[in-house]
C-alpha positions in Angstrom: -36.2 72.6 -18.8 -34.8 72.0 -15.1 -37.5 69.4 -14.8 -36.5 67.4 -17.8 -32.7 67.5 -16.7 -33.6 66.0 -13.4 -35.8 63.3 -15.0 -33.0 62.3 -17.3 -30.5 62.4 -14.4 -32.8 60.0 -12.5 -33.1 57.5 -15.4 -29.4 57.5 -15.9 -28.7 56.8 -12.0 -31.3 53.8 -12.4 -29.7 52.3 -15.4 -26.4 52.6 -13.8 -27.6 50.7 -10.7 -29.1 47.9 -12.8 -26.1 47.6 -14.8 -23.8 47.2 -11.5 -26.2 44.6 -10.4 -26.2 42.6 -13.5 -22.2 42.7 -13.3 -22.5 41.4 -9.7 -24.9 38.6 -10.6 -22.6 37.2 -13.5 -19.4 37.3 -11.3 -18.6 33.8 -10.2 -16.0 32.6 -8.1 -13.4 30.3 -9.7 -13.5 26.9 -8.5 -10.3 25.6 -6.9 -8.4 23.5 -9.3 -7.1 19.9 -8.3 -3.3 20.0 -7.8 -1.6 18.5 -10.9 0.1 15.0 -10.1 3.9 15.1 -10.3 5.5 11.7 -10.7 7.8 10.4 -7.8 9.7 7.4 -6.6 9.2 6.0 -3.1 11.0 3.5 -0.8 8.8 0.9 1.3 9.4 -1.8 3.8 7.7 -4.4 5.7 9.2 -5.5 9.1 8.3 -8.5 11.4 9.7 -10.0 14.5 8.7 -12.8 16.7 10.6 -14.8 19.5 10.1 -17.4 22.2 12.0 -19.5 24.5 12.8 -21.9 21.6 14.3 -19.2 19.3 12.9 -16.4 17.0 12.7 -14.8 13.7 13.1 -11.3 12.1 13.3 -9.9 8.8 12.7 -7.1 6.4 11.3 -6.6 3.1 12.2 -3.6 0.9 10.5 -2.2 -2.1 11.5 0.7 -4.6 8.1 2.1 -5.9 8.0 3.9 -9.3 4.9 6.1 -9.2 3.9 7.5 -12.5 0.3 8.2 -11.8 -1.5 8.2 -8.4 -3.2 4.8 -8.9 -0.1 2.6 -9.6 2.9 1.9 -7.7 5.4 -0.7 -9.3 9.0 -1.8 -9.0 11.6 -4.4 -7.6 11.9 -5.7 -4.1 14.1 -7.6 -1.8 13.9 -9.5 1.0 15.9 -10.8 4.2 15.0 -13.0 7.1 17.2 -14.1 10.0 16.1 -17.0 12.3 17.6 -18.7 15.3 16.6 -21.7 17.5 17.6 -23.6 20.9 15.8 -26.6 21.7 16.7 -30.0 23.2 20.4 -28.9 23.5 20.6 -28.0 19.7 21.1 -24.2 18.6 21.9 -22.7 15.4 20.7 -19.9 13.2 19.7 -19.5 9.3 18.8 -16.9 6.8 16.5 -16.4 4.1 17.0 -14.0 1.3 15.8 -13.1 -2.1 14.1 -10.6 -4.4 11.4 -10.1 -6.9 8.7 -7.4 -8.1 5.5 -5.8 -6.9 2.4 -3.9 -8.1 0.1 -2.0 -6.1 -3.1 -0.2 -7.4 -4.4 2.3 -4.9 -8.0 3.9 -4.7 -9.5 6.8 -2.8 -6.5 7.3 -0.6 -7.9 4.4 1.5 -7.8 1.2 -0.4 -5.2 -1.0 -2.3 -4.8 -4.2 -4.2 -1.5 -5.7 -4.9 0.6 -8.5 -6.2 3.9 -9.3 -4.9 6.1 -11.9 -6.6 9.5 -12.9 -5.0 11.9 -15.7 -5.3 13.4 -16.9 -1.9 16.4 -18.8 -0.9 15.4 -21.3 1.9 18.0 -23.4 3.6 15.8 -26.3 4.3 14.0 -28.5 1.7 10.7 -30.4 2.6 10.3 -33.2 0.6 7.2 -35.6 1.6 7.3 -34.4 4.9 10.9 -34.7 5.5 12.9 -31.8 6.2 16.5 -31.5 5.1 19.2 -29.0 5.4 19.3 -28.3 1.8 19.1 -24.7 0.3 16.4 -24.2 -2.2 15.0 -21.5 -4.3 11.2 -20.9 -3.7 8.7 -18.8 -5.7 6.1 -16.9 -3.9 3.4 -14.9 -5.1 1.0 -13.1 -2.9 -2.3 -11.4 -3.8 -4.1 -9.3 -1.7 -6.0 -6.0 -0.6 -6.4 -3.8 2.4 -6.0 -0.5 3.7 -3.6 2.5 2.1 -3.6 5.9 3.1 -0.9 8.7 2.4 -0.4 11.2 5.4 0.5 14.9 5.2 -0.2 17.6 3.0 2.3 16.4 0.3 1.7 12.7 1.1 5.3 11.9 2.1 4.3 8.9 4.2 1.9 6.1 3.5 0.7 3.2 5.4 -0.5 0.0 4.0 -2.1 -2.6 6.1 -3.7 -5.8 4.6 -4.1 -9.5 4.1 -2.2 -11.4 1.4 -2.9 -14.9 -0.3 0.0 -17.1 -1.6 -1.3 -18.4 -4.7 1.7 -20.7 -5.0 1.6 -22.0 -1.5 4.9 -24.0 -1.8 5.8 -26.6 1.1 9.3 -24.8 1.2 8.0 -21.4 1.6 9.4 -19.3 4.3 6.1 -17.4 4.7 4.4 -20.6 6.1 5.1 -20.0 9.6 3.2 -16.8 9.4 -0.1 -18.5 7.9 -2.8 -17.6 10.5 -5.6 -19.8 9.5 -6.4 -23.6 9.1 -9.0 -25.5 7.3 -11.1 -27.8 9.3 -11.4 -31.5 8.8 -14.8 -33.4 8.4 -14.8 -33.9 12.3 -14.0 -30.3 13.2 -10.4 -30.7 13.8 -7.7 -28.2 12.5 -6.5 -29.3 9.2 -4.1 -28.0 6.4 -2.9 -24.3 6.6 -4.6 -21.5 4.6 -1.9 -19.4 3.0 -3.0 -16.2 4.3 -0.6 -13.7 6.0 -0.8 -10.2 7.4 1.2 -7.5 5.8 2.1 -4.1 7.0 4.2 -1.9 5.1 5.5 1.8 5.3 6.3 3.9 2.2 8.2 7.2 2.2 8.9 9.6 -0.9 12.1 9.9 -2.2 
């Protein structure tokens, strides 16, 4: 009788061990959940400045971004440029201002593509190569792509750096002094400007 009890006790202990092992085998660690996206707004700006012995120019473009998903930022924009010159006894200054709207698409937290439309007031009119002091409103439409990355755990600061192409390429565009490439003529000489500009912008969550 005692032997039967020992056998039953041994069998129960083996069964208990296997049950615990099975339980351990089927316990899976929960995979970390991706943090839910929270819509937000952001304020952004691109700044430029250049100067020489003949004068200089500086300006800022402001953007109010509305971010309702993690891929798209869109909203209104405003721009102001101030320039001064001093050459051959002549000196003066002028300003460029205006506004518009933009849409940026962001991918993998490293790339962006964008469209930026602005209507800008230029104090000079270029008609058939003749520049006159006449203020005109000039449409610009920049299309481009580049690097885009949000820094910090909450992504409160974002840097954009890219190349933009002005598809309108108006002769009176205030962006023309920033075009950095020229076409080549048949004899290899520099030709017409290609409407490409560099654009570096900063965005902050608000």
